Every structure is written in structure tokens, then in C-alpha cells.
PDB file of C-alpha atoms in Angstrom:
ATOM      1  CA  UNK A   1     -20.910   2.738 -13.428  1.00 66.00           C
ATOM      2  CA  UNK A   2     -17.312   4.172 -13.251  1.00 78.00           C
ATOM      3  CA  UNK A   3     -15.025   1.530 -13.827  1.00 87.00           C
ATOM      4  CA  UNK A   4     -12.612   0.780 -10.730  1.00 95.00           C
ATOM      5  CA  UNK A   5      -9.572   2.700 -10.854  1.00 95.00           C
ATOM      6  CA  UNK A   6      -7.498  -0.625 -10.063  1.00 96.00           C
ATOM      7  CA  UNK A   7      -8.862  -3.912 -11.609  1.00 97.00           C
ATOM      8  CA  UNK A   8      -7.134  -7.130 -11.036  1.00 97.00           C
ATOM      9  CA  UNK A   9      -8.277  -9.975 -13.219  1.00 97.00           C
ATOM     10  CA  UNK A  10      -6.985 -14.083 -13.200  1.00 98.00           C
ATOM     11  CA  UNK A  11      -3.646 -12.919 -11.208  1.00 98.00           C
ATOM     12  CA  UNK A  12      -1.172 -15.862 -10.983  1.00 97.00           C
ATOM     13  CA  UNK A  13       2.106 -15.739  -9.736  1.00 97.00           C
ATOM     14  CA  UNK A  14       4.566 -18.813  -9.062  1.00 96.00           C
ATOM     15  CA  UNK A  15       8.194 -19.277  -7.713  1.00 92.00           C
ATOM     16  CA  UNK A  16       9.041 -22.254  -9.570  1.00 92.00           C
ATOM     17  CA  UNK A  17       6.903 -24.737  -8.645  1.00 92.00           C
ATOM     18  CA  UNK A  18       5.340 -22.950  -5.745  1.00 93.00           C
ATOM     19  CA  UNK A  19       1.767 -21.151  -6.919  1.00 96.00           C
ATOM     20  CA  UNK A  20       1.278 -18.098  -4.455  1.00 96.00           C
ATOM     21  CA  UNK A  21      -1.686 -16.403  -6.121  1.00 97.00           C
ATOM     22  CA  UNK A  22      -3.381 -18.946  -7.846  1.00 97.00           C
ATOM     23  CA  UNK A  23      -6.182 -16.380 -10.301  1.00 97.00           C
ATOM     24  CA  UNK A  24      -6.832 -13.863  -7.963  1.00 97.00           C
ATOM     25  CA  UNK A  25     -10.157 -11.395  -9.023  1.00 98.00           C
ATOM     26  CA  UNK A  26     -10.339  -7.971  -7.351  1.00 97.00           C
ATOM     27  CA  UNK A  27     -11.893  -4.236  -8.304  1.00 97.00           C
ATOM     28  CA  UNK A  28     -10.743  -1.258  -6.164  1.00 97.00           C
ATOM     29  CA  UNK A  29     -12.774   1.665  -6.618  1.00 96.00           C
ATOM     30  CA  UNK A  30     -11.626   5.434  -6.558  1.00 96.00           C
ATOM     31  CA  UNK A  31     -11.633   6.629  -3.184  1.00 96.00           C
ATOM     32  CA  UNK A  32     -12.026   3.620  -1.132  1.00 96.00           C
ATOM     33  CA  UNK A  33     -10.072   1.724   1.616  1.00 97.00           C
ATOM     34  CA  UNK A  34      -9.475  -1.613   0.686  1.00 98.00           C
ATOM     35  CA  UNK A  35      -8.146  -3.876   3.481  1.00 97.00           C
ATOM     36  CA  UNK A  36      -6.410  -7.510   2.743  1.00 97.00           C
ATOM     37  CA  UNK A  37      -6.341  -9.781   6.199  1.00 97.00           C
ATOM     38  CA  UNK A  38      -5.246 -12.996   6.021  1.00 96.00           C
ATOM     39  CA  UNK A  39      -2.645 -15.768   7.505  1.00 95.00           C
ATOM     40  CA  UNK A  40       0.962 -15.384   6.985  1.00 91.00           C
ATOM     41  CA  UNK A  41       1.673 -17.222   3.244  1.00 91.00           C
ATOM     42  CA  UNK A  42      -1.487 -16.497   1.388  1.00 95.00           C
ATOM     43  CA  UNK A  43       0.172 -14.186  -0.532  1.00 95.00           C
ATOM     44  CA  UNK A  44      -1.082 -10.822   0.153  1.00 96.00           C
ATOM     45  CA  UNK A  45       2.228  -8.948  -0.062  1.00 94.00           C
ATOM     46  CA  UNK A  46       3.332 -10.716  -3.565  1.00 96.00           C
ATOM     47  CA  UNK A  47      -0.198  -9.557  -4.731  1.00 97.00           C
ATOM     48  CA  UNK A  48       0.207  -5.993  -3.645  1.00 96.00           C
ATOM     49  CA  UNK A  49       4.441  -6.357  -5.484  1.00 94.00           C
ATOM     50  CA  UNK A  50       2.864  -7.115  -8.626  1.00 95.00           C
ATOM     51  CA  UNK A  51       0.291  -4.522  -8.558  1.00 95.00           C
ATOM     52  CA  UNK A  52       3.607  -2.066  -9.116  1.00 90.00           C
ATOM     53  CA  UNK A  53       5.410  -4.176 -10.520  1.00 92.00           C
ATOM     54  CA  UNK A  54       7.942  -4.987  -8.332  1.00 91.00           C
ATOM     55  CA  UNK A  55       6.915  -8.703  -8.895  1.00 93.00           C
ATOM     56  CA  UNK A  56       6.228  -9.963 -12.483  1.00 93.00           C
ATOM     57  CA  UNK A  57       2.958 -11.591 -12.601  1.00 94.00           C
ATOM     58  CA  UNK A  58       2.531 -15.274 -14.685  1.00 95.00           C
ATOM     59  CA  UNK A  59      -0.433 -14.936 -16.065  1.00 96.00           C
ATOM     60  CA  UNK A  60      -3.836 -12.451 -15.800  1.00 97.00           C
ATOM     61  CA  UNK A  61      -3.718  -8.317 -15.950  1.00 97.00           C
ATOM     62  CA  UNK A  62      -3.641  -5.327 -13.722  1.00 96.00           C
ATOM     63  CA  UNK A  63      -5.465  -2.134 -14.883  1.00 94.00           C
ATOM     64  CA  UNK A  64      -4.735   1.469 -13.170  1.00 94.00           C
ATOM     65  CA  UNK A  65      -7.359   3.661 -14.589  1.00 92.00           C
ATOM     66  CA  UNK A  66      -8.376   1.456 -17.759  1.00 91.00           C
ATOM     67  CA  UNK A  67      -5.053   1.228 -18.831  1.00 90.00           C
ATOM     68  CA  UNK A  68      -3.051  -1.992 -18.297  1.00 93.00           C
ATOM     69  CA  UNK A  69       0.453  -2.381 -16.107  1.00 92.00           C
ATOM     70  CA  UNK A  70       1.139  -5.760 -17.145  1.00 93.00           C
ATOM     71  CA  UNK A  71       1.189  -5.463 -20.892  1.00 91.00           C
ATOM     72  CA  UNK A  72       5.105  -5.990 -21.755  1.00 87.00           C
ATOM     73  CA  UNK A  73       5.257  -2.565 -23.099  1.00 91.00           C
ATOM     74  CA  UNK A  74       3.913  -0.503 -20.408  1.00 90.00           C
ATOM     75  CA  UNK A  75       6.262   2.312 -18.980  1.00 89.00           C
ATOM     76  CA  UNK A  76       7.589   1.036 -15.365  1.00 84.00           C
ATOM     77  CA  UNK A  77       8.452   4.763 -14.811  1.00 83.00           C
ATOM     78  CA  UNK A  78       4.594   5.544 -15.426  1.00 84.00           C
ATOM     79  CA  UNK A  79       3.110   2.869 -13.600  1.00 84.00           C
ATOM     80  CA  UNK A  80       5.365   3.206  -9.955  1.00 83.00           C
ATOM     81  CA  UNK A  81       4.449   7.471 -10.361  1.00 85.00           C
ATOM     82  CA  UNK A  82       0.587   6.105 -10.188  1.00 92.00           C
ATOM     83  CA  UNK A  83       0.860   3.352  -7.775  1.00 94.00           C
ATOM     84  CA  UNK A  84       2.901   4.608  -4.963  1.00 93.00           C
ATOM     85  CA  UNK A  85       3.884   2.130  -2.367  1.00 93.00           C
ATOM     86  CA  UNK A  86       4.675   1.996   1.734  1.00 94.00           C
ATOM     87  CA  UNK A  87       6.964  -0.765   2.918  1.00 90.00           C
ATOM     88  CA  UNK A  88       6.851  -2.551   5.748  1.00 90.00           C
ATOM     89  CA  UNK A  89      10.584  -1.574   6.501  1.00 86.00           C
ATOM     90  CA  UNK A  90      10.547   2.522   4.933  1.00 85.00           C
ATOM     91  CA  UNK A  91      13.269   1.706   2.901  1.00 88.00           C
ATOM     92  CA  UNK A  92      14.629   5.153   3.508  1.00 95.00           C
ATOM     93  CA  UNK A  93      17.951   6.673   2.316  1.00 96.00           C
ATOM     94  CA  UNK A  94      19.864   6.801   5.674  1.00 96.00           C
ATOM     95  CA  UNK A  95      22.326   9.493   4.188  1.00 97.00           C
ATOM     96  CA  UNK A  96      19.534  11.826   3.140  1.00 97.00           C
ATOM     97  CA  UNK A  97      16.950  13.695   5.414  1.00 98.00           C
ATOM     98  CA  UNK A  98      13.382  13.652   5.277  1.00 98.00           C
ATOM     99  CA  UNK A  99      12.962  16.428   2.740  1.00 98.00           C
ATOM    100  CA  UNK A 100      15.586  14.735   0.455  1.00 97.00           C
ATOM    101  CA  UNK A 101      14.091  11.178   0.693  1.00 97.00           C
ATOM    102  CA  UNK A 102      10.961  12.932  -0.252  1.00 97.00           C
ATOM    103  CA  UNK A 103      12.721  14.955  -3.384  1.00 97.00           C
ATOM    104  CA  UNK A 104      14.691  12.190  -4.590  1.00 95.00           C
ATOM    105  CA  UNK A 105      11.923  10.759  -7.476  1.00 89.00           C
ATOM    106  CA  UNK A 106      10.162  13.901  -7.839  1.00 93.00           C
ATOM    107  CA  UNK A 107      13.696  15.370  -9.487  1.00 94.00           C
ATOM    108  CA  UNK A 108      14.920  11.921 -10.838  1.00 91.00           C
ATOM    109  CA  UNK A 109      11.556  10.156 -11.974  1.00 86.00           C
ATOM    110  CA  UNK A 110       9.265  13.554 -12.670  1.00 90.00           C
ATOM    111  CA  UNK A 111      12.076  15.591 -13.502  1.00 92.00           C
ATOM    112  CA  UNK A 112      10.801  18.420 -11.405  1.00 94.00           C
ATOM    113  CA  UNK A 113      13.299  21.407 -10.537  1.00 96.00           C
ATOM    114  CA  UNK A 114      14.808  21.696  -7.250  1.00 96.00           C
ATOM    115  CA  UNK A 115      12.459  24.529  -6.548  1.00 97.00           C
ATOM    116  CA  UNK A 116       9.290  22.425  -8.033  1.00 97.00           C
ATOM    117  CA  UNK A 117      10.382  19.095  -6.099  1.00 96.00           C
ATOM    118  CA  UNK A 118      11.282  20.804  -2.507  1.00 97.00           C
ATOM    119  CA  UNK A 119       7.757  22.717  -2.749  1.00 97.00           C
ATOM    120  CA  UNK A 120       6.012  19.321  -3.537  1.00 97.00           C
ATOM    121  CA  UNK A 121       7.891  17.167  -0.688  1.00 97.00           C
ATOM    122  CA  UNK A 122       6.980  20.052   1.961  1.00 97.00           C
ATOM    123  CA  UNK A 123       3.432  20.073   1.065  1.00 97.00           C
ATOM    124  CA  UNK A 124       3.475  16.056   1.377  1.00 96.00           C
ATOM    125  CA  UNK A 125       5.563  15.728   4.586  1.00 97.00           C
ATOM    126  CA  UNK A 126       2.929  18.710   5.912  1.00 96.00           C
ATOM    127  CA  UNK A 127      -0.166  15.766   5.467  1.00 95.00           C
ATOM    128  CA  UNK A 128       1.945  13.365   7.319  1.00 95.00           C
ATOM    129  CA  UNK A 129       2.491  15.963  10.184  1.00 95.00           C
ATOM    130  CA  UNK A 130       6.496  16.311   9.932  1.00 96.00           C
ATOM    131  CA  UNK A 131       6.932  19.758   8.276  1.00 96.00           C
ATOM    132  CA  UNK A 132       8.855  20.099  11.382  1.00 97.00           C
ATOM    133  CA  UNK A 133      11.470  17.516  10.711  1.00 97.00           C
ATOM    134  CA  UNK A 134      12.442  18.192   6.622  1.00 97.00           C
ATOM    135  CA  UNK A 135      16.002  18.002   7.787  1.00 98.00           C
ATOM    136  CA  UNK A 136      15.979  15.271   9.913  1.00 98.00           C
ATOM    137  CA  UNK A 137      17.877  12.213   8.931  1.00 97.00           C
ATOM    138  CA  UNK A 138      16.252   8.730   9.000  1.00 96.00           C
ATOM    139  CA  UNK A 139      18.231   7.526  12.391  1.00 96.00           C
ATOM    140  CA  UNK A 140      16.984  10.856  14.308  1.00 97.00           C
ATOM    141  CA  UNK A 141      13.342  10.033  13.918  1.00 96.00           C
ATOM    142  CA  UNK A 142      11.288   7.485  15.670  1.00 94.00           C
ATOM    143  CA  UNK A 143      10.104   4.049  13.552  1.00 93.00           C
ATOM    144  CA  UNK A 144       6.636   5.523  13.261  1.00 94.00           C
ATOM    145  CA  UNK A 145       8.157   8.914  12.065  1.00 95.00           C
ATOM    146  CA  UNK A 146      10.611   7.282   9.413  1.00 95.00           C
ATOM    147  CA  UNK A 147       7.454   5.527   8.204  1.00 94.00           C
ATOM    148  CA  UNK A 148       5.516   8.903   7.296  1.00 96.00           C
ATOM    149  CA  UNK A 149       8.487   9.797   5.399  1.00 96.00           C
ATOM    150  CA  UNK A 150       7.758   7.039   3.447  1.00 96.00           C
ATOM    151  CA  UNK A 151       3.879   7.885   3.177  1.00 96.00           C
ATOM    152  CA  UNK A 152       5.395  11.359   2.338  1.00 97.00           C
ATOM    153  CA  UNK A 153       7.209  10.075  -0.338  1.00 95.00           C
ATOM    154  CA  UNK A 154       4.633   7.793  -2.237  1.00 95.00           C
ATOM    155  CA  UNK A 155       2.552  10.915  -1.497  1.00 95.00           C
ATOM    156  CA  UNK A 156       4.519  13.412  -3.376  1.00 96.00           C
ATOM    157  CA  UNK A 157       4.571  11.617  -6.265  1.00 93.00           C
ATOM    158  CA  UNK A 158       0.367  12.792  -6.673  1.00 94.00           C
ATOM    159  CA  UNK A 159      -0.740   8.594  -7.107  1.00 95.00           C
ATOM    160  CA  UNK A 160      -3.569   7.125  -8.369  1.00 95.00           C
ATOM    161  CA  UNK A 161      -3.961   4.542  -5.660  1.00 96.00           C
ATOM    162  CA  UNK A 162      -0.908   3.922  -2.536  1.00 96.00           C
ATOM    163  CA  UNK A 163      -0.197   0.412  -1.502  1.00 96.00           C
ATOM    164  CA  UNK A 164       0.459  -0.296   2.487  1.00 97.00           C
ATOM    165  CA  UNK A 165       2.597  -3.362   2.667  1.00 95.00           C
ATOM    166  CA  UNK A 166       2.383  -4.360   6.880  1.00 94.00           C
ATOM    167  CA  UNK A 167       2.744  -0.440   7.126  1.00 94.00           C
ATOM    168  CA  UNK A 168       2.911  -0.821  10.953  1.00 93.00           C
ATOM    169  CA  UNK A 169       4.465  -4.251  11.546  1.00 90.00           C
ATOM    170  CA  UNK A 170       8.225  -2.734  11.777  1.00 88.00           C
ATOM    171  CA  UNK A 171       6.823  -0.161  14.487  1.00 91.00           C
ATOM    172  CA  UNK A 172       6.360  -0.268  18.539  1.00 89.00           C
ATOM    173  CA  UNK A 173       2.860  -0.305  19.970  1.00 89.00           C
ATOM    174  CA  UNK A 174       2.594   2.987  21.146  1.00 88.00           C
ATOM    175  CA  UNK A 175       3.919   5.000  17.075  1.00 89.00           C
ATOM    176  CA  UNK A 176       0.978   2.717  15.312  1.00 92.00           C
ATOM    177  CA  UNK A 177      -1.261   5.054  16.005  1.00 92.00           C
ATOM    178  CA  UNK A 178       0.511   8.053  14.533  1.00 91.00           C
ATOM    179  CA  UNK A 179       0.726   6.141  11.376  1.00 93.00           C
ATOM    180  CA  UNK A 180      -2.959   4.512  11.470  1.00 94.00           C
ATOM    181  CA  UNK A 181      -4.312   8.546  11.540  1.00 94.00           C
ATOM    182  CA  UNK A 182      -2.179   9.387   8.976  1.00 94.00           C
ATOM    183  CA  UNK A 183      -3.784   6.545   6.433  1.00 94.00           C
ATOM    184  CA  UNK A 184      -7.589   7.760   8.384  1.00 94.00           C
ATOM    185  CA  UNK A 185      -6.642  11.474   7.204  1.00 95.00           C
ATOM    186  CA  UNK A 186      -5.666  10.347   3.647  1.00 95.00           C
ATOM    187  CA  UNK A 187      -8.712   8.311   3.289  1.00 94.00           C
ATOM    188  CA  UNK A 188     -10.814  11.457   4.496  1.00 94.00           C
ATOM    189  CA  UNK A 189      -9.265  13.004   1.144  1.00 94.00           C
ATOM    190  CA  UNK A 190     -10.095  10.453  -1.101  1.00 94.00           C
ATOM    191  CA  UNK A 191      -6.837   8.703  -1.282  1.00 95.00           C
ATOM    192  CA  UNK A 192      -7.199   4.969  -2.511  1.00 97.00           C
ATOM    193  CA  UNK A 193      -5.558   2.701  -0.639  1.00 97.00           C
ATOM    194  CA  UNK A 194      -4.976  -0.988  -0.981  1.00 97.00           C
ATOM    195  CA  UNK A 195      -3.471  -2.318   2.556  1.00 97.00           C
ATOM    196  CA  UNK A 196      -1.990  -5.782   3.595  1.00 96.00           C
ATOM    197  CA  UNK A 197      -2.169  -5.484   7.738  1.00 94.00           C
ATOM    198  CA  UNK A 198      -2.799  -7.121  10.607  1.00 91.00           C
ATOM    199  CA  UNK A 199      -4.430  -4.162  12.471  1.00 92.00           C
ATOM    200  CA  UNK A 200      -7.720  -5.628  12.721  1.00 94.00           C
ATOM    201  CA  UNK A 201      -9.682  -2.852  14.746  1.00 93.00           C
ATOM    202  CA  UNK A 202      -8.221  -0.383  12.288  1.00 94.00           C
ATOM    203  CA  UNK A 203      -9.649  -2.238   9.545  1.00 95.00           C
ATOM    204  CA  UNK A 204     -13.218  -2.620  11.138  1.00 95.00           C
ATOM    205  CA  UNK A 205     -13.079   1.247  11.756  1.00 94.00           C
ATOM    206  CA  UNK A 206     -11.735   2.590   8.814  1.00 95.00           C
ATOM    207  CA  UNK A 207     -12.056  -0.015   6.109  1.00 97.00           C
ATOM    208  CA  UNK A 208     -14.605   0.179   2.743  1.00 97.00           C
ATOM    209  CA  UNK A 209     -13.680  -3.169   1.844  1.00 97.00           C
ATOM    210  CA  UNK A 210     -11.901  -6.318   3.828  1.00 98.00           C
ATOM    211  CA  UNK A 211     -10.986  -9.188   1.438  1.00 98.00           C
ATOM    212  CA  UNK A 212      -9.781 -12.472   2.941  1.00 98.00           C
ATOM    213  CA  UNK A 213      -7.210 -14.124   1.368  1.00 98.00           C
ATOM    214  CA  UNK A 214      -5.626 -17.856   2.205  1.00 97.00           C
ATOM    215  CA  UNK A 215      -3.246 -20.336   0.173  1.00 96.00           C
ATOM    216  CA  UNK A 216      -3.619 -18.033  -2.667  1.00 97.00           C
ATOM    217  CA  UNK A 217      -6.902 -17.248  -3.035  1.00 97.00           C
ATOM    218  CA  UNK A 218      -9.256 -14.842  -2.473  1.00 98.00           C
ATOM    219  CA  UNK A 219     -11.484 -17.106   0.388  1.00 97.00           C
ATOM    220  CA  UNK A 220     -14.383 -14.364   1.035  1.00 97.00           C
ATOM    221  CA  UNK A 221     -14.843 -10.129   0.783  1.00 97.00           C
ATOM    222  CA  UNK A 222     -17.160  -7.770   1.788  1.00 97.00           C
ATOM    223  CA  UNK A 223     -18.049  -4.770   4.059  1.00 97.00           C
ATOM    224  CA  UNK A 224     -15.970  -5.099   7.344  1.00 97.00           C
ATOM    225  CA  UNK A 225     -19.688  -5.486   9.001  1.00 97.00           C
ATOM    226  CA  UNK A 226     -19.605  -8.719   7.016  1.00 97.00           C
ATOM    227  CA  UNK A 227     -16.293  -9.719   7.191  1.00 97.00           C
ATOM    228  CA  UNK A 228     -15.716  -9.317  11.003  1.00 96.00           C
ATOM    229  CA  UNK A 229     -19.573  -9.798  12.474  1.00 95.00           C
ATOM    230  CA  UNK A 230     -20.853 -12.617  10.331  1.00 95.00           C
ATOM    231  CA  UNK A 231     -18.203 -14.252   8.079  1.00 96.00           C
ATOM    232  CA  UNK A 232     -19.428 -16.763   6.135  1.00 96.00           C
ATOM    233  CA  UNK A 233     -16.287 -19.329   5.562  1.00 96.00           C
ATOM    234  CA  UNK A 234     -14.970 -21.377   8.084  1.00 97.00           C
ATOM    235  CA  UNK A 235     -11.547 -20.244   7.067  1.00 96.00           C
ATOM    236  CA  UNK A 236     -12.119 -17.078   7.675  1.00 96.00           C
ATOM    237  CA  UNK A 237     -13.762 -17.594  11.320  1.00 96.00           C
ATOM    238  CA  UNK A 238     -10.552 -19.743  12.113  1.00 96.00           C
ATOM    239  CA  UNK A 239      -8.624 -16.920  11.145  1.00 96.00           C
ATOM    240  CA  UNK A 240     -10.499 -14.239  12.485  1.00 95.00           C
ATOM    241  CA  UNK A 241     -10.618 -16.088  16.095  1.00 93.00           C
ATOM    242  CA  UNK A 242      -7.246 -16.656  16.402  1.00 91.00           C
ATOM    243  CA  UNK A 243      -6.566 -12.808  15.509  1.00 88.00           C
ATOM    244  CA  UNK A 244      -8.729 -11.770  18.302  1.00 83.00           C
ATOM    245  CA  UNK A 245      -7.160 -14.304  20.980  1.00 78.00           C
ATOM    246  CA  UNK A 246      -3.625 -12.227  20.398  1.00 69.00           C
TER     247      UNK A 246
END
């Protein structure tokens, strides 16, 4: 058995006296797409922030490839080059253009030359489908095209495994799509991909793995066969019904 490229074992995480991940237990293997539903407040996206870091766990580990991100000596610099991660809101640099939001950490983090870095961010806004727009700036491209700059980015950076935090919640109806095929297209190539969304039908379609999370907790998982046809908690039917009455 390979061992699972990201292992998360007893998570915790509090805000003072508020527990939002109260031991959370959860293996993502190489290659797979591994979907997190749940309520708003269950604390999917401060799981997925501590997986890079971004949040400081309270107690428990996160491994990347057998080595472990929450020991207090582990290189931050390291760890966010392995675990790229897609925001809900792009978090793009407005003053820069798509090839130079896409160059930025190559040159500053990898310390590639301008040369290296420009060749790398081309080839990664290429798989998103924007070669055509490297000098584009942020406000001249549509919500769903500002988001595969961001894809691009946490692309360039060659990852281990790329978290999807509400990838598509910022966007209009009709530019999900564009960004849904571009996370089909990675999975295709064997990108792992842990993703906190509430695009159901994408996640029956294109899922490996659907975990259910609510008040912390890690309620039920499975194939999305399982998950969506014959869930077994009553949580997760209440949840699941109300999803499907939007």
C-alpha cells in the first residue's frame, strides 16, 4: 500500500473557546479528487487553512508525502510550494497581469530566473486555457477568468496536492463551468485535489471521494455513489435534501 500523499490525523483547531474541528481523521491519496460538502460552519475551509498552514492547528498532524507540516520546525516556504491553494476570492495582484501574478512566487519563493519563471507561468496559464490573456490585468478578465489565474498560479508552483477553497462561489452561473473543466482536466492528469464546494453535481461527476463534514466533524465519507444515492446518516440526508431543493 502507498501511503496517502496527504494524511490528516486528530486535527483540532479552536478560536478561543469555540472548537471548529474537533479531531478530524482523513487520507488523500495521490491522484484522487477529494470533495468536502457540508453546511456552512462545520469547518471545512479552516480544515483546508491548516492543511497549508495558513491556520495553526491545536493539536494532531498533517503529513504531505510522509513528511509532517505541523512539526514547529517545518519550512513554511516548503510546505505552501507543495500544497498550492485556490481561494474563493483569487486574491490576485490587481497591479500585475496574469503572467506576472503567475511569476511572482516562482522568482520570489523558487528563485527561478525571469526567463525560468515566465516559461513556467506560460506553460501553467496554457492548462487553464488563457495563454491568450498573459498580459491581461485582473479587472480586464471575467470572475471565472481571474480565478484560472489563480489555478495558474498554485499550478506553476509544480504541487503535491492543490486545495479549492469555494473555488466557484465568488463567480456568476454561467463562468462555473469554465472553472469546473479546468479542475475535470487537472484531475485527468493526476492532479490531487482536496475541494470545499457546494457544486454538488460536479462532485457526483467528478469526485473519488465526498466526505461530509458538520459541527466539526467528519459525519460520514465514501464514494459519491454512497454519499449522494444511499447516505447512511441522517445528517447527511438533511443536508443533502436541502442542497437539492436550491
Amino acid at each position: 500500500m502507498s501511503r496517502p500523499i496527504l494524511e490528516i490525523i486528530g486535527l483540532r483547531k479552536s478560536y478561543g473557546e469555540l472548537e471548529v474541528l474537533k479531531g478530524i481523521d482523513l487520507k488523500v491519496d495521490s491522484g484522487k479528487l477529494v470533495f468536502i460538502i457540508g453546511p456552512s460552519g462545520s469547518g471545512k475551509s479552516s480544515l483546508l487553512r491548516c492543511c497549508n498552514r495558513l491556520e495553526e492547528s491545536s493539536s494532531g498532524q498533517i503529513l504531505v508525502d510522509g513528511e509532517e507540516i505541523t512539526a514547529h520546525n517545518a519550512d513554511l516556504n516548503r510546505i505552501r510550494q507543495n500544497i498550492g491553494m485556490v481561494f474563493q476570492h483569487f486574491n490576485l495582484y490587481r497591479h500585475m497581469s496574469a503572467l506576472g501574478n503567475v511569476t511572482l512566487a516562482l522568482r520570489k519563493v523558487q528563485k527561478l530566473s525571469k526567463k525560468q519563471a515566465e516559461q513556467r507561468a506560460r506553460e501553467a496559464l496554457d492548462r487553464v486555457g488563457l495563454s491568450d490573456k498573459e498580459d491581461a490585468f485582473p479587472d480586464q478578465l471575467s470572475g471565472g477568468q481571474q480565478q484560472r489565474v489563480g489555478i495558474a498560479r498554485s499550478l506553476a508552483l509544480l504541487p503535491k496536492v492543490v486545495l479549492f477553497d469555494e473555488p466557484t462561489s465568488a463567480l456568476d452561473p454561467e463562468l462555473v463551468g469554465d472553472v469546473l473543466n479546468v479542475m475535470r482536466e487537472l484531475k485527468e492528469d493526476g492532479m490531487t485535489m482536496l475541494v470545499v464546494s457546494h457544486e454538488m453535481s460536479f462532485a457526483k461527476a467528478a469526485a473519488d471521494h465526498v466526505v461530509f463534514m458538520d459541527q466539526g466533524l467528519i459525519v460520514e465519507q465514501g464514494t459519491p455513489q454512497k454519499i449522494f444515492g444511499e447516505p447512511e446518516h441522517a445528517r447527511t440526508q438533511t443536508f443533502l435534501a436541502r442542497m437539492s431543493a436550491h
